[in-house]
Tab-separated table of C-alpha atoms and ligand atoms in Angstrom:
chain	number	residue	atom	x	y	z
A	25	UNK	CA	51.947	73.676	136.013
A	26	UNK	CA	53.458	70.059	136.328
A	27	UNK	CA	53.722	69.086	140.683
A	28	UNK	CA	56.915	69.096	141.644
A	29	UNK	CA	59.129	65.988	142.965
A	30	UNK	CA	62.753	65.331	144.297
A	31	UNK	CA	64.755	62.889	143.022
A	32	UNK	CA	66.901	62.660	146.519
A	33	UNK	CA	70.435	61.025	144.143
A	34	UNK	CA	71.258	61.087	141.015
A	35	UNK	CA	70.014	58.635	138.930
A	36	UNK	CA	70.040	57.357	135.043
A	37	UNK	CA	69.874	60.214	133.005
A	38	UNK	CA	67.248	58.504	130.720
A	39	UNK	CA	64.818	57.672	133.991
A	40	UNK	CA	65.281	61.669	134.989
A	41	UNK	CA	63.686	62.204	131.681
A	42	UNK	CA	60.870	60.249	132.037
A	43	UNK	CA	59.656	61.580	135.284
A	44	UNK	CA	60.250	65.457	133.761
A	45	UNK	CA	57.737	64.083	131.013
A	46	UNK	CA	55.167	64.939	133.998
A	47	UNK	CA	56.964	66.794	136.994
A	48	UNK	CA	58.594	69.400	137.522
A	49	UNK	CA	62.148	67.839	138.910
A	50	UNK	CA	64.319	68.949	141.593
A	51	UNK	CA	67.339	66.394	141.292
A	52	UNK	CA	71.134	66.006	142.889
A	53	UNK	CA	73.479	65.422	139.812
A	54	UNK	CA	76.372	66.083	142.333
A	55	UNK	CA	74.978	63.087	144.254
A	56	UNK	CA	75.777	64.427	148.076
A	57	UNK	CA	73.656	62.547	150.337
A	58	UNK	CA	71.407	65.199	152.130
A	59	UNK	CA	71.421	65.769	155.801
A	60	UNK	CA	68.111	65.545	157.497
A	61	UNK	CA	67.407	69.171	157.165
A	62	UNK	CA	68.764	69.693	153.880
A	63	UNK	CA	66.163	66.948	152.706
A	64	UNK	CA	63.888	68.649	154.379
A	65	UNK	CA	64.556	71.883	153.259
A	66	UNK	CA	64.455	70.556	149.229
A	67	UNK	CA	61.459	68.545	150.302
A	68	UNK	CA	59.093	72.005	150.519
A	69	UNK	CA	56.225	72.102	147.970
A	70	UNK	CA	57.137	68.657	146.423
A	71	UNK	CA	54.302	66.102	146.159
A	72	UNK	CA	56.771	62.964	145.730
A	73	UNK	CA	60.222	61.995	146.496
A	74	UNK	CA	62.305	59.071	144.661
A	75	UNK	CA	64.216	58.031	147.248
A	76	UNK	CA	67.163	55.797	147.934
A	77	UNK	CA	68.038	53.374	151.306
A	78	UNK	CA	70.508	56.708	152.008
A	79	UNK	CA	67.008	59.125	152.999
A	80	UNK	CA	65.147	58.470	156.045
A	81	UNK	CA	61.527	59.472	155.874
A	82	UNK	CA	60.096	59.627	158.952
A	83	UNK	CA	57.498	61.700	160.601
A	84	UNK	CA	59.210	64.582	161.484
A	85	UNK	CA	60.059	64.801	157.762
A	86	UNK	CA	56.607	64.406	156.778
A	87	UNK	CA	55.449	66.466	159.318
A	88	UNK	CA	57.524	68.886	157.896
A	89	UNK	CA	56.267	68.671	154.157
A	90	UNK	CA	52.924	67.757	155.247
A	91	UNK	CA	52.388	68.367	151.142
A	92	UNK	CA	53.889	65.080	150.261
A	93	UNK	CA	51.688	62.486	148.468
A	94	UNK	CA	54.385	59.606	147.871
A	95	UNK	CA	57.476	58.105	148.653
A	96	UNK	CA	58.781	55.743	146.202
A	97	UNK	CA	62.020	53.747	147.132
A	98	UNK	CA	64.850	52.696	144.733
A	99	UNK	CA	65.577	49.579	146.868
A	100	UNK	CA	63.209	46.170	147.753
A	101	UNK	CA	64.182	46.556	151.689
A	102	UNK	CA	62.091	50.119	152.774
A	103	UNK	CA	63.934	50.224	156.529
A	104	UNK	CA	64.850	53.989	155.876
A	105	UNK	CA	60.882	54.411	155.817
A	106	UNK	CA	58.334	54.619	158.751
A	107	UNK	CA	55.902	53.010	156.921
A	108	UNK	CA	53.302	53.323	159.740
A	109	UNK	CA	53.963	57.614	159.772
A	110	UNK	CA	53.291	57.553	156.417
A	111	UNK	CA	50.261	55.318	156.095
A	112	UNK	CA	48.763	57.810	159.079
A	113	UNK	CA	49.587	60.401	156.836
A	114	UNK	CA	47.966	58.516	153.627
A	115	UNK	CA	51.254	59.080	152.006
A	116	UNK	CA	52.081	56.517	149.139
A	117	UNK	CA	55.201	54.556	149.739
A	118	UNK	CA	57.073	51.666	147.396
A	119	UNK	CA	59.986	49.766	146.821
A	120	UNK	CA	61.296	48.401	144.182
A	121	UNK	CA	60.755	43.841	144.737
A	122	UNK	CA	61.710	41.298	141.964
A	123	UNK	CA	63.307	43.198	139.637
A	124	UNK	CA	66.638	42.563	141.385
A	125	UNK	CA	65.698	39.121	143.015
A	126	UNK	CA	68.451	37.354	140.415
A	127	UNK	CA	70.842	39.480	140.292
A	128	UNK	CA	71.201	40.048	144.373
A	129	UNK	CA	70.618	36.298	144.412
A	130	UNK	CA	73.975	35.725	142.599
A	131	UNK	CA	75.768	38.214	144.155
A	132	UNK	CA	74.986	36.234	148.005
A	133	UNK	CA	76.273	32.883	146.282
A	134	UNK	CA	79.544	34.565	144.849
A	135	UNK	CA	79.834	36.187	148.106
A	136	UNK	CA	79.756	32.930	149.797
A	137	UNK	CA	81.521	31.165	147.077
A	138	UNK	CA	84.520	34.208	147.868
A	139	UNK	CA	84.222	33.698	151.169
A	140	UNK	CA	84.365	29.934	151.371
A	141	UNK	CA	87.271	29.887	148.743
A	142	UNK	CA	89.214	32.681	150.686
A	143	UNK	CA	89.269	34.394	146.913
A	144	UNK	CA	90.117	37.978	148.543
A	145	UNK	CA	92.387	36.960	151.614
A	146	UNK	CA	94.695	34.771	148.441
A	147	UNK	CA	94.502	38.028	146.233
A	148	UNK	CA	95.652	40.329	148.831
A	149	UNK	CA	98.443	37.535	149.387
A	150	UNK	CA	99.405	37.494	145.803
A	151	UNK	CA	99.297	41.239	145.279
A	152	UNK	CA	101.328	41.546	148.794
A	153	UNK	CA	104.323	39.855	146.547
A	154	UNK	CA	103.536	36.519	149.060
A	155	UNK	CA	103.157	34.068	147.029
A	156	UNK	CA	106.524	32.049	146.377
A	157	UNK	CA	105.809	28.159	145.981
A	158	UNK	CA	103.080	25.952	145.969
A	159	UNK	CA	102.077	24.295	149.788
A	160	UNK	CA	99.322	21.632	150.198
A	161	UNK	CA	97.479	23.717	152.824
A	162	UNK	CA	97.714	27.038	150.904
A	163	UNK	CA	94.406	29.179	151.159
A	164	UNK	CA	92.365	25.879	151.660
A	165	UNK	CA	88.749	26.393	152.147
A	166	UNK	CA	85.712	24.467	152.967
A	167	UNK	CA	83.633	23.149	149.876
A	168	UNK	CA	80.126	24.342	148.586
A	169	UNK	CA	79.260	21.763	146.449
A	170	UNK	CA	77.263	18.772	148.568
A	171	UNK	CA	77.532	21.068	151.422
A	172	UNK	CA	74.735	22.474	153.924
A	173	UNK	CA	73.403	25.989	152.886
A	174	UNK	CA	71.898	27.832	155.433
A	175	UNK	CA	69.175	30.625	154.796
A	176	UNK	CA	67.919	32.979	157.108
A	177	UNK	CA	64.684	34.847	155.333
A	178	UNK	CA	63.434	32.869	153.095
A	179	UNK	CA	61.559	35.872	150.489
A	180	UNK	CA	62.173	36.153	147.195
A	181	UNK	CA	66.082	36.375	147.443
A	182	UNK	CA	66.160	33.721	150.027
A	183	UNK	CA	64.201	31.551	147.486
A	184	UNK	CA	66.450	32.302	144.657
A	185	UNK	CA	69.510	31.842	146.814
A	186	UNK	CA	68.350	28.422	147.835
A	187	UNK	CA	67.821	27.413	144.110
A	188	UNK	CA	71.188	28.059	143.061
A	189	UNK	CA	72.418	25.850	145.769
A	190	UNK	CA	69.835	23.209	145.516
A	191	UNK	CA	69.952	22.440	141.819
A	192	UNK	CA	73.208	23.945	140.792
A	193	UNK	CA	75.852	22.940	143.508
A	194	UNK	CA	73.670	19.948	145.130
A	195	UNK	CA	73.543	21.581	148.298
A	196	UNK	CA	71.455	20.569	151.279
A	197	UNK	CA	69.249	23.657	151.966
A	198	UNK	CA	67.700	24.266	155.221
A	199	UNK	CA	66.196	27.600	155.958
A	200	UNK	CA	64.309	29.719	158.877
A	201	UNK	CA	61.706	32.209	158.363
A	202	UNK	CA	59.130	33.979	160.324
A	203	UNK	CA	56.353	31.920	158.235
A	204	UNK	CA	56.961	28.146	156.926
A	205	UNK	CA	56.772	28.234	153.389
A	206	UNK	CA	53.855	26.397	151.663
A	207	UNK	CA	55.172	22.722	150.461
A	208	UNK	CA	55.314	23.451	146.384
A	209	UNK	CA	57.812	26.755	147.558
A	210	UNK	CA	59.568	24.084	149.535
A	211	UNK	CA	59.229	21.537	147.091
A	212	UNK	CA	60.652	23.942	144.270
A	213	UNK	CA	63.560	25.111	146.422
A	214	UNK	CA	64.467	21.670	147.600
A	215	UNK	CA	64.446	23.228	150.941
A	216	UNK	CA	63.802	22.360	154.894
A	217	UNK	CA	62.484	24.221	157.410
A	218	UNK	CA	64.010	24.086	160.221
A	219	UNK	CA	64.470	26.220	163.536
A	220	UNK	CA	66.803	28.801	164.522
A	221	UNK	CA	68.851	27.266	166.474
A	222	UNK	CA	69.015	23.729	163.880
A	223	UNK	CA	69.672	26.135	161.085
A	224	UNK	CA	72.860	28.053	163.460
A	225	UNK	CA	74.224	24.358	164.120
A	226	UNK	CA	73.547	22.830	160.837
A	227	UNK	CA	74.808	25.312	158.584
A	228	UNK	CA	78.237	25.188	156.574
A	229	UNK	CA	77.567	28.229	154.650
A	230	UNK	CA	74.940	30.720	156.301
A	231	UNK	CA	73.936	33.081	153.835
A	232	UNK	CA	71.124	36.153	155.956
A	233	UNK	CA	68.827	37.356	153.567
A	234	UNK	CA	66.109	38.676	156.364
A	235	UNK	CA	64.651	42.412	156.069
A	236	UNK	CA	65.877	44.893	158.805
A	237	UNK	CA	63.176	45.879	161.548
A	238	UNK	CA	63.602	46.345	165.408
A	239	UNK	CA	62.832	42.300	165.242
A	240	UNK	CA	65.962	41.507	163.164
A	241	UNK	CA	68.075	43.888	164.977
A	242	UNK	CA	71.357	41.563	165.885
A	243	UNK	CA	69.208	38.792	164.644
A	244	UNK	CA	73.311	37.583	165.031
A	245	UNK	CA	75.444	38.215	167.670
A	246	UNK	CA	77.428	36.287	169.880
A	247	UNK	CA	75.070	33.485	171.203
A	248	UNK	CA	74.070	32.760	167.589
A	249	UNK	CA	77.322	32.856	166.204
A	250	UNK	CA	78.349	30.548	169.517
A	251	UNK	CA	76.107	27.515	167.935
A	252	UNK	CA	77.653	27.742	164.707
A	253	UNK	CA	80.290	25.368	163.460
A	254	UNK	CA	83.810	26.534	163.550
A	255	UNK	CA	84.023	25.424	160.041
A	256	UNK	CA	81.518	27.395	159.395
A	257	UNK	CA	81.146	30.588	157.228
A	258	UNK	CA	78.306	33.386	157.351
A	259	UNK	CA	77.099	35.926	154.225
A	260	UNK	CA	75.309	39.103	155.036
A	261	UNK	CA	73.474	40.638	151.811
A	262	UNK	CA	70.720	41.824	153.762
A	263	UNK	CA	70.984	44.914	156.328
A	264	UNK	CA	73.795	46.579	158.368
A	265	UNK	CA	72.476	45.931	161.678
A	266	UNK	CA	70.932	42.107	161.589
A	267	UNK	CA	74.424	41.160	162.587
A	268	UNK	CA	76.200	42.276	165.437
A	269	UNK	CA	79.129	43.305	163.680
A	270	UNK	CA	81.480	43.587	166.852
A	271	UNK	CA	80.428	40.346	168.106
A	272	UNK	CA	81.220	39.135	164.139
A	273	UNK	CA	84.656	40.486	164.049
A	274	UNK	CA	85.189	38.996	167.186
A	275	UNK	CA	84.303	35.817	166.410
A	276	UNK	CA	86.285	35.769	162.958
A	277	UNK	CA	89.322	36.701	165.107
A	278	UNK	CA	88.861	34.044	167.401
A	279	UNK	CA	88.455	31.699	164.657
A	280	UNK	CA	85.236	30.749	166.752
A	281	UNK	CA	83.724	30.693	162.323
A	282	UNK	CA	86.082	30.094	159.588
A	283	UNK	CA	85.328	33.321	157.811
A	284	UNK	CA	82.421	35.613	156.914
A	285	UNK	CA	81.600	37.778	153.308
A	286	UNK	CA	79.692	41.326	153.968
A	287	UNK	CA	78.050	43.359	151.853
A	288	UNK	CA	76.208	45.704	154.283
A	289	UNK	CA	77.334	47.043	157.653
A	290	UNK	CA	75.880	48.466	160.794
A	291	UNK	CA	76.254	52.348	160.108
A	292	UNK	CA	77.912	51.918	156.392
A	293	UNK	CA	79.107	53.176	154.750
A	294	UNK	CA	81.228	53.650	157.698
A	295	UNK	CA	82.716	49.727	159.003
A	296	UNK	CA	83.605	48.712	161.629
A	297	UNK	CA	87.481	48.931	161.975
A	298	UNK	CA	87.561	45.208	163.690
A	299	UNK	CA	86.278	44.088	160.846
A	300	UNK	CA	88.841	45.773	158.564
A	301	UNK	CA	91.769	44.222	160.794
A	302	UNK	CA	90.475	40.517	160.334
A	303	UNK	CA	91.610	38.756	157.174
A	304	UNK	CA	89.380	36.250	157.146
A	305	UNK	CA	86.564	38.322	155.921
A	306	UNK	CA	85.208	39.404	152.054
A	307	UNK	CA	83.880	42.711	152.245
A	308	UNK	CA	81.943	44.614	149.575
A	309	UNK	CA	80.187	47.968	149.809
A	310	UNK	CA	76.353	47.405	149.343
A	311	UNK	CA	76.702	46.059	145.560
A	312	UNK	CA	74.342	42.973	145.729
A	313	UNK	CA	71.775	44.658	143.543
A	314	UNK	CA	74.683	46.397	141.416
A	315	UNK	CA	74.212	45.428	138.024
A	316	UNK	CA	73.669	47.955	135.007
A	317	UNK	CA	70.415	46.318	133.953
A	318	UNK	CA	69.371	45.667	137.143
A	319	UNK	CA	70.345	49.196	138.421
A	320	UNK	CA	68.437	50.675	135.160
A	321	UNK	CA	65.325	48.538	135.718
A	322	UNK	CA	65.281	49.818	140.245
A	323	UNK	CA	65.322	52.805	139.287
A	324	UNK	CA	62.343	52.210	136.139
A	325	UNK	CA	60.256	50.795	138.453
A	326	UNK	CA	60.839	53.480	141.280
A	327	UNK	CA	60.179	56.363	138.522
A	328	UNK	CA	56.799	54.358	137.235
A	329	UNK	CA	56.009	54.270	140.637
A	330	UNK	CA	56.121	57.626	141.130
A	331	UNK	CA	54.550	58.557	138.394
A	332	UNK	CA	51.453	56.366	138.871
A	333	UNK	CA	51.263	57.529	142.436
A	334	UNK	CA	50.745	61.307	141.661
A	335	UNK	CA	48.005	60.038	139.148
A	336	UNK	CA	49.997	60.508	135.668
A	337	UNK	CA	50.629	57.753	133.261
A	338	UNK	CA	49.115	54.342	132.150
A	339	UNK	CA	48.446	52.817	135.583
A	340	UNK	CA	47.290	56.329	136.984
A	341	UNK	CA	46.594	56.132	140.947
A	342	UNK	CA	47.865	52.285	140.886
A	343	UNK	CA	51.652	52.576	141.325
A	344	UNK	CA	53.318	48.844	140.618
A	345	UNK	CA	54.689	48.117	143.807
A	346	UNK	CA	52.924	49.383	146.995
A	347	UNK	CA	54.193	49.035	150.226
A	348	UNK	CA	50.908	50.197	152.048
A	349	UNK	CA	48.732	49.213	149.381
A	350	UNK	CA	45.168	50.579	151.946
A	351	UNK	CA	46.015	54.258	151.583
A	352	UNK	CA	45.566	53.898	147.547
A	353	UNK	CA	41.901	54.958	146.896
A	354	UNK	CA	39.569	52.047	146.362
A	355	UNK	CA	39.014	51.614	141.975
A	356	UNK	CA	35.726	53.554	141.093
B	427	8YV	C1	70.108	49.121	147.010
B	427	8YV	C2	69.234	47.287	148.543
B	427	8YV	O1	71.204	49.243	146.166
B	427	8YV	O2	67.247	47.014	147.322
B	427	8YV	C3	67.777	47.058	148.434
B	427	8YV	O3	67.114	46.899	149.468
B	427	8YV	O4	69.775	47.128	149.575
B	427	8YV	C4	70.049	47.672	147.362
B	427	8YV	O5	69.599	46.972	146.247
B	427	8YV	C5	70.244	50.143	148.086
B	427	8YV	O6	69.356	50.001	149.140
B	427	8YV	C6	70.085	51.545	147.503
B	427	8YV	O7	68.793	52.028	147.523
């Protein structure tokens, strides 16, 4: 008898495949996101669960499928995990890093790039009929090229972000992270450190690439957004929730920034409706990673995860990408 998993969406048909190769798989092709008890309910008797940022594991759903072995994410950031419930419970979890760092790194610069160049609010004008005659002040924006990029999180994405604008648009890059980087990262991303408040002041374009926890939680609100520049704009491609998205839509109506491009939202996919009544803001819904070969190689890398954490496969007991690497058994 093959254990059984739950793949909590629906994913690739090809990846689906691969994990029935050596489970027995309970899947979602109609793709409804499960309620808490529902997933708990489909949970019973499986030893794994391929998971997207939609499921929350946390210890009342473990303690509820006390079975499970491991929870493998389809997504680097892992906030819809307690990591520290499932370590106690030496239940396997992992994410999905670096195969999306590019892709998700473009996606922040053409966010900012939209959001700088006022590329929705001028397409909304043109489709609105609006546009009669050429005017010297039409849609202007603020430039990126030679400008000041602002990161805040400097991982992987951060890193990538930083050089796109570096080497590609000579931008001055100045970041903030909870560590200083070593001086080769640095070097590499033609980047300077600087604090959080020098970053808020500094920053033309302030792209937040910083993982969601209790720490990051309205990382922005109003006092941050209160040092900015006026001129300023601000890119969120990292968590609902890091930005105070009241406070945001407040300041974009105020002008108190020039504009702001979102791609994830505090409670999505439900949004604010502030937000939706300012024009001066690019919204997308979650698509920073949303690329067909990037999708395809997530959800690879989630399913090889799995597979290697219930013991099948080449790397047997050594899944890829471990988020709590000590509850893997020590090599023999
Ligand atoms: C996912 C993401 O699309 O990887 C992440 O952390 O935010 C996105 O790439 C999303 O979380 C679905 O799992």
């Amino acid at each position: 008898m093959k254990p059984a998993v739950l793949v909590a969406r629906a994913v690739m048909p090809e990846v689906l495949m691969r994990l029935r190769e050596h489970f027995d798989v309970d899947d979602n092709p109609s793709d409804q996101v499960f309620s808490r008890d529902e997933l708990i309910a489909r949970l019973r008797g499986k030893l794994g669960v391929f998971t997207t940022g939609s499921e929350r594991i946390d210890e009342a759903v473990l303690a509820a499928n006390p079975q499970l072995r491991a929870v493998c994410n389809m997504a680097v950031g892992y906030n819809n995990i307690d990591v520290p419930a499932c370590s106690a419970r030496k239940v396997v979890c992992t994410n999905t890093p670096d195969v999306l760092t590019e892709t998700t790194a473009d996606f922040g610069f053409a966010l900012m790039m939209a959001t700088a160049r006022r590329i929705s609010e001028s397409e909304h004008f043109l489709r609105r009929g609006e546009w009669k005659k050429w005017s010297y002040d039409m849609f202007t924006g603020s430039d990126i090229h030679g400008a000041t990029l602002g990161i805040l999180g400097m991982g992987r994405i951060g890193q990538a972000i930083a050089r796109r604008g570096a080497h590609g648009f000579g931008m001055r890059v100045v970041y903030h992270n909870r560590s200083r980087l070593e001086p080769s990262v640095e070097q590499d991303c033609r980047a300077l450190y600087a604090d959080k408040t020098e970053l808020l002041q500094q920053a033309d374009h302030l792209v937040i690439v910083v993982p969601y926890s209790p720490a990051s939680h309205h990382a922005i609100g109003e006092a941050e957004l209160a040092l900015m520049k006026p001129t300023a704009t601000l890119t969120n491609i990292a968590r609902g929730g890091v930005v105070d998205d009241a406070a945001l839509a407040k300041a974009l109506a105020q002008r108190r920034i020039a504009a702001a491009g979102l791609d994830v939202f505090e409670g999505e996919p439900t949004v604010n409706p502030a937000l939706l009544a300012v024009p001066n803001v690019v919204l997308t819904p979650h698509i920073a990673s949303a690329t067909v070969a990037t999708r395809r190689a997530m959800a690879d890398l989630a399913a090889d995860n799995l597979i290697a954490a219930l013991g099948f496969g080449p790397s047997a007991g050594r899944p890829p990408t471990p988020i709590n690497p000590e509850v893997l058994r020590p090599m023999a």
